[in-house]
Tab-separated table of C-alpha atoms in Angstrom:
chain	number	residue	atom	x	y	z
A	1	UNK	CA	98.775	61.351	102.294
A	2	UNK	CA	97.033	63.335	105.050
A	3	UNK	CA	93.850	65.035	103.857
A	4	UNK	CA	92.926	66.303	107.332
A	5	UNK	CA	91.555	69.853	107.276
A	6	UNK	CA	94.017	72.403	108.633
A	7	UNK	CA	92.458	74.007	111.705
A	8	UNK	CA	93.053	74.983	115.322
A	9	UNK	CA	91.615	73.582	118.546
A	10	UNK	CA	89.866	75.955	120.935
A	11	UNK	CA	91.053	75.371	124.508
A	12	UNK	CA	88.557	74.984	127.371
A	13	UNK	CA	90.005	78.001	129.260
A	14	UNK	CA	89.649	80.382	126.271
A	15	UNK	CA	87.894	83.770	126.673
A	16	UNK	CA	84.167	83.457	126.024
A	17	UNK	CA	83.045	87.047	126.731
A	18	UNK	CA	84.116	90.343	125.171
A	19	UNK	CA	86.915	91.987	127.185
A	20	UNK	CA	86.100	95.522	126.071
A	21	UNK	CA	87.997	97.405	128.794
A	22	UNK	CA	91.169	95.423	128.176
A	23	UNK	CA	90.994	96.135	124.440
A	24	UNK	CA	90.538	99.843	125.091
A	25	UNK	CA	93.531	99.867	127.459
A	26	UNK	CA	95.621	97.898	124.955
A	27	UNK	CA	94.991	100.317	122.088
A	28	UNK	CA	95.303	103.443	124.246
A	29	UNK	CA	98.753	102.288	125.364
A	30	UNK	CA	99.903	100.953	121.984
A	31	UNK	CA	102.620	103.090	120.397
A	32	UNK	CA	103.092	105.411	123.381
A	33	UNK	CA	106.674	104.189	123.835
A	34	UNK	CA	108.446	105.546	120.741
A	35	UNK	CA	111.598	103.550	121.602
A	36	UNK	CA	109.730	100.243	121.606
A	37	UNK	CA	111.124	97.723	119.077
A	38	UNK	CA	107.710	96.949	117.626
A	39	UNK	CA	106.943	100.655	117.217
A	40	UNK	CA	110.166	101.247	115.294
A	41	UNK	CA	109.730	98.178	113.103
A	42	UNK	CA	106.185	99.157	112.043
A	43	UNK	CA	107.038	102.637	110.771
A	44	UNK	CA	106.370	101.499	107.182
A	45	UNK	CA	102.641	100.991	107.955
A	46	UNK	CA	102.067	103.559	110.723
A	47	UNK	CA	99.239	105.372	108.922
A	48	UNK	CA	97.255	102.157	108.621
A	49	UNK	CA	98.031	101.403	112.278
A	50	UNK	CA	96.411	104.696	113.243
A	51	UNK	CA	93.337	103.835	111.166
A	52	UNK	CA	93.064	100.341	112.694
A	53	UNK	CA	93.400	101.680	116.233
A	54	UNK	CA	91.081	104.662	115.877
A	55	UNK	CA	88.358	102.673	114.113
A	56	UNK	CA	88.491	99.982	116.793
A	57	UNK	CA	88.262	102.662	119.491
A	58	UNK	CA	85.375	104.340	117.661
A	59	UNK	CA	83.474	101.043	117.515
A	60	UNK	CA	83.990	100.623	121.278
A	61	UNK	CA	83.005	104.243	121.999
A	62	UNK	CA	86.501	104.892	123.368
A	63	UNK	CA	88.015	107.196	120.719
A	64	UNK	CA	88.413	109.971	123.317
A	65	UNK	CA	91.422	108.015	124.589
A	66	UNK	CA	93.309	108.573	121.315
A	67	UNK	CA	95.587	111.662	120.932
A	68	UNK	CA	93.374	113.407	118.356
A	69	UNK	CA	95.407	116.553	117.683
A	70	UNK	CA	98.679	114.623	117.557
A	71	UNK	CA	97.173	112.233	115.004
A	72	UNK	CA	95.831	115.033	112.818
A	73	UNK	CA	99.193	116.823	112.896
A	74	UNK	CA	101.005	113.585	111.998
A	75	UNK	CA	98.772	113.024	108.977
A	76	UNK	CA	99.394	116.562	107.756
A	77	UNK	CA	103.155	116.003	107.796
A	78	UNK	CA	102.781	112.807	105.719
A	79	UNK	CA	101.196	114.474	102.680
A	80	UNK	CA	103.611	114.885	99.793
A	81	UNK	CA	103.409	118.449	98.469
A	82	UNK	CA	104.374	117.466	94.917
A	83	UNK	CA	102.105	114.476	94.278
A	84	UNK	CA	99.377	115.134	96.841
A	85	UNK	CA	99.560	111.526	98.046
A	86	UNK	CA	100.018	110.506	101.671
A	87	UNK	CA	102.650	108.147	103.042
A	88	UNK	CA	102.745	105.703	105.937
A	89	UNK	CA	105.177	107.957	107.769
A	90	UNK	CA	107.409	110.895	106.843
A	91	UNK	CA	109.553	110.781	104.688
A	92	UNK	CA	108.306	107.565	103.027
A	93	UNK	CA	106.899	107.598	99.484
A	94	UNK	CA	103.154	108.288	99.202
A	95	UNK	CA	100.950	105.277	98.444
A	96	UNK	CA	97.255	104.837	97.792
A	97	UNK	CA	96.889	102.425	100.755
A	98	UNK	CA	98.061	105.010	103.266
A	99	UNK	CA	96.273	107.826	101.489
A	100	UNK	CA	93.018	105.953	102.104
A	101	UNK	CA	93.881	105.281	105.769
A	102	UNK	CA	94.588	108.981	106.293
A	103	UNK	CA	91.337	110.038	104.636
A	104	UNK	CA	89.368	107.506	106.715
A	105	UNK	CA	90.873	108.843	109.949
A	106	UNK	CA	90.287	112.479	109.053
A	107	UNK	CA	86.747	111.649	107.935
A	108	UNK	CA	85.992	110.068	111.319
A	109	UNK	CA	87.415	113.177	112.998
A	110	UNK	CA	85.596	115.467	110.491
A	111	UNK	CA	88.928	117.202	109.854
A	112	UNK	CA	89.595	116.877	106.121
A	113	UNK	CA	90.669	120.518	106.271
A	114	UNK	CA	93.985	119.244	107.698
A	115	UNK	CA	95.108	118.058	104.232
A	116	UNK	CA	95.055	119.339	100.667
A	117	UNK	CA	92.012	117.433	99.402
A	118	UNK	CA	92.502	118.589	95.802
A	119	UNK	CA	96.054	117.244	95.982
A	120	UNK	CA	94.770	113.835	97.148
A	121	UNK	CA	92.237	113.756	94.317
A	122	UNK	CA	94.905	114.564	91.712
A	123	UNK	CA	97.210	111.896	93.152
A	124	UNK	CA	94.533	109.215	92.863
A	125	UNK	CA	93.463	110.408	89.423
A	126	UNK	CA	97.070	110.153	88.186
A	127	UNK	CA	97.228	106.472	89.200
A	128	UNK	CA	94.383	105.229	86.982
A	129	UNK	CA	95.503	103.319	83.897
A	130	UNK	CA	93.952	102.942	80.461
A	131	UNK	CA	92.341	99.576	81.365
A	132	UNK	CA	90.682	101.168	84.415
A	133	UNK	CA	93.080	99.660	86.977
A	134	UNK	CA	95.133	101.672	89.455
A	135	UNK	CA	98.780	101.717	90.381
A	136	UNK	CA	99.454	101.803	94.108
A	137	UNK	CA	102.119	104.455	93.681
A	138	UNK	CA	104.576	105.812	91.131
A	139	UNK	CA	106.395	102.455	90.926
A	140	UNK	CA	103.579	100.847	88.945
A	141	UNK	CA	102.224	97.816	90.824
A	142	UNK	CA	98.620	96.973	89.855
A	143	UNK	CA	96.229	95.260	92.254
A	144	UNK	CA	92.461	95.188	92.823
A	145	UNK	CA	93.173	96.494	96.329
A	146	UNK	CA	94.310	99.741	94.782
A	147	UNK	CA	91.120	100.084	92.743
A	148	UNK	CA	89.122	99.704	95.956
A	149	UNK	CA	91.304	102.227	97.774
A	150	UNK	CA	90.879	104.740	94.951
A	151	UNK	CA	87.108	104.328	94.760
A	152	UNK	CA	86.564	104.361	98.520
A	153	UNK	CA	88.847	107.344	99.072
A	154	UNK	CA	87.168	109.465	96.399
A	155	UNK	CA	83.751	108.361	97.637
A	156	UNK	CA	84.571	109.627	101.144
A	157	UNK	CA	85.777	112.899	99.597
A	158	UNK	CA	82.594	113.111	97.453
A	159	UNK	CA	84.829	113.260	94.349
A	160	UNK	CA	84.189	109.992	92.501
A	161	UNK	CA	83.645	111.987	89.307
A	162	UNK	CA	87.428	112.606	89.160
A	163	UNK	CA	88.079	109.110	87.750
A	164	UNK	CA	86.587	106.887	85.077
A	165	UNK	CA	84.306	104.812	87.296
A	166	UNK	CA	82.978	102.654	84.450
A	167	UNK	CA	86.495	101.576	83.485
A	168	UNK	CA	87.358	100.881	87.134
A	169	UNK	CA	84.307	98.618	87.374
A	170	UNK	CA	85.205	96.891	84.088
A	171	UNK	CA	88.690	96.132	85.398
A	172	UNK	CA	87.309	94.632	88.604
A	173	UNK	CA	84.862	92.470	86.677
A	174	UNK	CA	87.694	91.284	84.419
A	175	UNK	CA	89.252	89.762	87.552
A	176	UNK	CA	86.221	87.562	88.284
A	177	UNK	CA	86.991	83.841	88.322
A	178	UNK	CA	84.914	80.761	87.425
A	179	UNK	CA	84.148	80.239	91.138
A	180	UNK	CA	82.671	83.741	91.428
A	181	UNK	CA	85.649	85.032	93.405
A	182	UNK	CA	88.342	87.578	92.641
A	183	UNK	CA	92.104	87.824	92.801
A	184	UNK	CA	94.602	90.680	92.547
A	185	UNK	CA	94.434	90.873	88.743
A	186	UNK	CA	92.863	88.939	85.831
A	187	UNK	CA	93.588	85.215	86.174
A	188	UNK	CA	94.815	85.397	89.777
A	189	UNK	CA	93.576	82.947	92.420
A	190	UNK	CA	90.448	83.876	94.347
A	191	UNK	CA	91.233	85.230	97.809
A	192	UNK	CA	88.810	86.410	100.498
A	193	UNK	CA	90.649	89.679	101.168
A	194	UNK	CA	90.651	90.602	97.489
A	195	UNK	CA	87.029	89.513	97.153
A	196	UNK	CA	86.158	92.084	99.821
A	197	UNK	CA	88.022	94.750	97.835
A	198	UNK	CA	86.202	93.882	94.607
A	199	UNK	CA	82.772	93.497	96.194
A	200	UNK	CA	83.370	96.754	98.087
A	201	UNK	CA	84.258	98.555	94.860
A	202	UNK	CA	81.091	97.284	93.196
A	203	UNK	CA	79.041	98.183	96.287
A	204	UNK	CA	80.193	101.816	96.182
A	205	UNK	CA	79.681	101.965	92.410
A	206	UNK	CA	76.283	100.226	92.749
A	207	UNK	CA	77.200	97.369	90.406
A	208	UNK	CA	76.726	94.320	92.671
A	209	UNK	CA	74.196	92.881	90.252
A	210	UNK	CA	77.102	92.000	87.923
A	211	UNK	CA	78.324	89.330	90.375
A	212	UNK	CA	77.754	85.577	90.345
A	213	UNK	CA	76.174	86.123	93.733
A	214	UNK	CA	75.328	82.606	94.889
A	215	UNK	CA	78.548	81.080	93.512
A	216	UNK	CA	80.577	83.752	95.300
A	217	UNK	CA	78.627	83.481	98.544
A	218	UNK	CA	79.023	79.685	98.560
A	219	UNK	CA	82.800	80.004	98.004
A	220	UNK	CA	82.953	82.411	100.952
A	221	UNK	CA	80.886	80.135	103.191
A	222	UNK	CA	83.271	77.269	102.481
A	223	UNK	CA	85.975	79.268	104.215
A	224	UNK	CA	84.495	78.288	107.603
A	225	UNK	CA	86.322	75.476	109.421
A	226	UNK	CA	85.136	73.187	112.257
A	227	UNK	CA	86.652	75.577	114.845
A	228	UNK	CA	84.254	78.247	113.585
A	229	UNK	CA	87.088	80.376	112.211
A	230	UNK	CA	87.438	81.422	108.588
A	231	UNK	CA	90.376	81.115	106.203
A	232	UNK	CA	91.196	83.208	103.148
A	233	UNK	CA	91.437	80.370	100.641
A	234	UNK	CA	91.253	76.556	100.661
A	235	UNK	CA	93.682	74.504	102.762
A	236	UNK	CA	94.795	77.449	104.934
A	237	UNK	CA	94.531	77.853	108.688
A	238	UNK	CA	91.788	80.109	110.027
A	239	UNK	CA	92.776	83.723	110.693
A	240	UNK	CA	90.702	86.201	112.680
A	241	UNK	CA	90.995	88.935	110.032
A	242	UNK	CA	88.807	86.862	107.683
A	243	UNK	CA	85.994	87.379	110.155
A	244	UNK	CA	85.947	90.762	108.431
A	245	UNK	CA	86.955	90.028	104.823
A	246	UNK	CA	84.512	87.126	104.459
A	247	UNK	CA	81.649	88.376	106.604
A	248	UNK	CA	81.660	91.924	105.231
A	249	UNK	CA	81.409	90.512	101.707
A	250	UNK	CA	78.569	88.206	102.741
A	251	UNK	CA	76.839	91.163	104.410
A	252	UNK	CA	77.012	93.208	101.200
A	253	UNK	CA	75.657	90.149	99.362
A	254	UNK	CA	73.010	89.700	102.105
A	255	UNK	CA	74.126	86.109	102.665
A	256	UNK	CA	75.699	86.468	106.139
A	257	UNK	CA	73.203	83.918	107.472
A	258	UNK	CA	74.852	81.243	105.304
A	259	UNK	CA	77.682	80.978	107.883
A	260	UNK	CA	77.413	79.468	111.370
A	261	UNK	CA	77.501	82.795	113.208
A	262	UNK	CA	77.538	81.279	116.701
A	263	UNK	CA	80.623	79.170	115.932
A	264	UNK	CA	82.378	82.159	114.363
A	265	UNK	CA	81.670	84.327	117.404
A	266	UNK	CA	83.140	81.599	119.618
A	267	UNK	CA	86.329	81.622	117.504
A	268	UNK	CA	86.597	85.445	117.530
A	269	UNK	CA	86.262	85.630	121.306
A	270	UNK	CA	88.885	82.880	121.689
A	271	UNK	CA	91.402	85.109	119.852
A	272	UNK	CA	91.372	87.689	122.668
A	273	UNK	CA	94.397	88.059	124.939
A	274	UNK	CA	92.896	87.887	128.420
A	275	UNK	CA	96.021	89.389	130.014
A	276	UNK	CA	97.075	92.298	127.785
A	277	UNK	CA	93.914	92.889	125.768
A	278	UNK	CA	93.818	92.947	121.981
A	279	UNK	CA	93.048	90.223	119.445
A	280	UNK	CA	95.463	87.945	117.587
A	281	UNK	CA	95.203	85.994	114.334
A	282	UNK	CA	94.612	82.722	116.180
A	283	UNK	CA	94.061	81.807	119.851
A	284	UNK	CA	97.280	82.069	121.864
A	285	UNK	CA	99.218	84.247	119.411
A	286	UNK	CA	100.441	87.810	120.044
A	287	UNK	CA	97.758	90.505	119.641
A	288	UNK	CA	98.081	93.515	117.345
A	289	UNK	CA	95.881	96.505	116.314
A	290	UNK	CA	95.149	94.990	112.863
A	291	UNK	CA	93.467	91.871	114.242
A	292	UNK	CA	91.928	93.845	117.106
A	293	UNK	CA	90.001	96.014	114.650
A	294	UNK	CA	88.848	93.115	112.514
A	295	UNK	CA	87.863	91.034	115.542
A	296	UNK	CA	85.681	93.869	116.834
A	297	UNK	CA	84.340	94.654	113.357
A	298	UNK	CA	83.493	90.985	112.829
A	299	UNK	CA	81.559	90.916	116.107
A	300	UNK	CA	79.779	94.101	115.057
A	301	UNK	CA	78.632	92.464	111.811
A	302	UNK	CA	77.328	89.502	113.800
A	303	UNK	CA	75.297	91.961	115.876
A	304	UNK	CA	75.506	89.964	119.088
A	305	UNK	CA	77.067	92.610	121.323
A	306	UNK	CA	75.574	95.867	122.575
A	307	UNK	CA	79.130	96.941	123.500
A	308	UNK	CA	80.164	97.543	119.886
A	309	UNK	CA	78.689	100.132	117.519
A	310	UNK	CA	77.406	99.104	114.078
A	311	UNK	CA	80.141	98.999	111.425
A	312	UNK	CA	79.543	99.706	107.758
A	313	UNK	CA	80.403	96.529	105.795
A	314	UNK	CA	81.694	98.408	102.745
A	315	UNK	CA	83.844	101.114	104.331
A	316	UNK	CA	84.935	99.386	107.585
A	317	UNK	CA	84.102	102.554	109.469
A	318	UNK	CA	81.387	103.275	112.056
A	319	UNK	CA	77.977	103.315	110.388
A	320	UNK	CA	77.246	106.658	112.069
A	321	UNK	CA	80.103	108.234	110.075
A	322	UNK	CA	78.824	106.859	106.753
A	323	UNK	CA	75.306	108.034	107.633
A	324	UNK	CA	76.613	111.527	108.442
A	325	UNK	CA	78.224	111.684	104.997
A	326	UNK	CA	74.942	110.504	103.399
A	327	UNK	CA	76.767	107.706	101.581
A	328	UNK	CA	74.626	104.760	100.515
A	329	UNK	CA	76.724	101.854	99.197
A	330	UNK	CA	74.696	99.107	97.573
A	331	UNK	CA	73.596	96.114	99.650
A	332	UNK	CA	71.767	93.323	97.842
A	333	UNK	CA	68.239	92.430	98.867
A	334	UNK	CA	67.818	89.542	101.270
A	335	UNK	CA	67.028	86.113	99.810
């Protein structure tokens, strides 16, 4: 039986510096051809695609290259008049994931007037269940991601009082595992992406002290592989997006120094496409806006580039936006 750790090898000719101009060009051009196959096939997550692209551009100081008024108009058309929720694209069903993406974009643009905020609040409020959890939409799926989306969205709208925050926190804590991590629901396997959602929820609600901090931080640190990249759970290949999910959680826990930051930066830079721009999940794969945002955000957390603005580890938005809103999510004291 082969017990060799699953990992990737970084090639000698990999990118070793940040190709900021290429990433800006890549995102500015992405989605401009409405007949493109990839554009048509990603309609079901378009709202999140806008959030990923705009946030990445904001972090690079290049958001002026995005079609601001077109984006705001698009978001307005995606709000469902009956429920108040927002969909990925008209006429899809509204969902809490895309409602959050829309609110994040409009918050960065300071244009929440483009939607019915009271409608959004009522939509989110209607999704909370008796145990404190949240459905993602009217079809009834429960997931800790949806709790995070609800809490973050209402926090950005300054309307957290619309839900039962204590019950939401209790539900999240009921999902804590013996290893300190969290899954999608009680008893589910710990996963780095869901850990970020749960730690982020507790950060906004100022309940991080309820965590098994060192157990959780150690589990997260063990996600780093010899290549420097991070995986989401044991025995998986590294994926660039975990440079965000893992490192943002460790930042909120004030344990980011427990990971080899230099090796991680080397892996992140290797995931750049030197020809087209953009980041991919692993070196040599096809880039996309999702991994481009989380590559840039991961580098921002590492703080080794003066080309990228500071990112808030809880909200995954520029720190300057969170400061403008006077939001102060909890960050644990350094040990």
